[in-house]
């Protein structure tokens, strides 16, 4: 699924993302609005992951949306 589609359907996809990364707040998902780089940054902050892992997690999530 391309990034424009993710951003356009973010309201529907937000619930799936919240289920996967439950420690992130609603505010984080509201601000992210499908922005994968922002989301990866917040995953780094919240979970203490390295950048590569956070970006990989977001990419894998995006793949599940296809």
GROMACS .gro file of C-alpha atoms in nm:
model
   66
    1UNK     CA    1   0.000   0.000   0.000
    2UNK     CA    2   0.151   0.332  -0.092
    3UNK     CA    3   0.202   0.615   0.154
    4UNK     CA    4  -0.071   0.835   0.001
    5UNK     CA    5  -0.327   0.560   0.055
    6UNK     CA    6  -0.209   0.509   0.412
    7UNK     CA    7  -0.239   0.881   0.485
    8UNK     CA    8  -0.585   0.891   0.324
    9UNK     CA    9  -0.714   0.595   0.523
   10UNK     CA   10  -0.531   0.679   0.843
   11UNK     CA   11  -0.845   0.706   1.052
   12UNK     CA   12  -0.936   0.345   0.973
   13UNK     CA   13  -0.579   0.217   1.001
   14UNK     CA   14  -0.508   0.399   1.325
   15UNK     CA   15  -0.689   0.132   1.525
   16UNK     CA   16  -0.468  -0.140   1.381
   17UNK     CA   17  -0.157   0.062   1.458
   18UNK     CA   18  -0.277   0.124   1.814
   19UNK     CA   19  -0.334  -0.248   1.863
   20UNK     CA   20   0.022  -0.321   1.745
   21UNK     CA   21   0.196  -0.045   1.941
   22UNK     CA   22  -0.028  -0.001   2.244
   23UNK     CA   23   0.218   0.208   2.441
   24UNK     CA   24   0.182   0.498   2.198
   25UNK     CA   25  -0.089   0.749   2.281
   26UNK     CA   26  -0.384   0.860   2.070
   27UNK     CA   27  -0.211   1.196   2.033
   28UNK     CA   28   0.089   1.033   1.866
   29UNK     CA   29  -0.135   0.862   1.612
   30UNK     CA   30  -0.337   1.179   1.555
   31UNK     CA   31  -0.023   1.379   1.480
   32UNK     CA   32   0.133   1.099   1.270
   33UNK     CA   33  -0.159   1.089   1.023
   34UNK     CA   34   0.016   0.814   0.829
   35UNK     CA   35   0.364   0.972   0.836
   36UNK     CA   36   0.589   0.666   0.862
   37UNK     CA   37   0.902   0.863   0.957
   38UNK     CA   38   0.723   1.038   1.242
   39UNK     CA   39   0.577   0.710   1.361
   40UNK     CA   40   0.918   0.539   1.349
   41UNK     CA   41   1.064   0.825   1.553
   42UNK     CA   42   0.797   0.788   1.818
   43UNK     CA   43   0.856   0.412   1.831
   44UNK     CA   44   1.225   0.484   1.891
   45UNK     CA   45   1.139   0.719   2.177
   46UNK     CA   46   0.876   0.503   2.344
   47UNK     CA   47   1.031   0.160   2.306
   48UNK     CA   48   1.399   0.256   2.306
   49UNK     CA   49   1.455   0.087   1.972
   50UNK     CA   50   1.731   0.174   1.730
   51UNK     CA   51   1.628   0.364   1.418
   52UNK     CA   52   1.663   0.059   1.192
   53UNK     CA   53   1.432  -0.151   1.406
   54UNK     CA   54   1.169   0.122   1.432
   55UNK     CA   55   1.170   0.176   1.055
   56UNK     CA   56   1.154  -0.201   0.996
   57UNK     CA   57   0.854  -0.231   1.231
   58UNK     CA   58   0.671   0.043   1.038
   59UNK     CA   59   0.756  -0.117   0.700
   60UNK     CA   60   0.633  -0.456   0.822
   61UNK     CA   61   0.311  -0.295   0.945
   62UNK     CA   62   0.262  -0.130   0.606
   63UNK     CA   63   0.307  -0.468   0.435
   64UNK     CA   64   0.026  -0.619   0.644
   65UNK     CA   65  -0.208  -0.354   0.502
   66UNK     CA   66  -0.179  -0.481   0.143
   0.00000   0.00000   0.00000
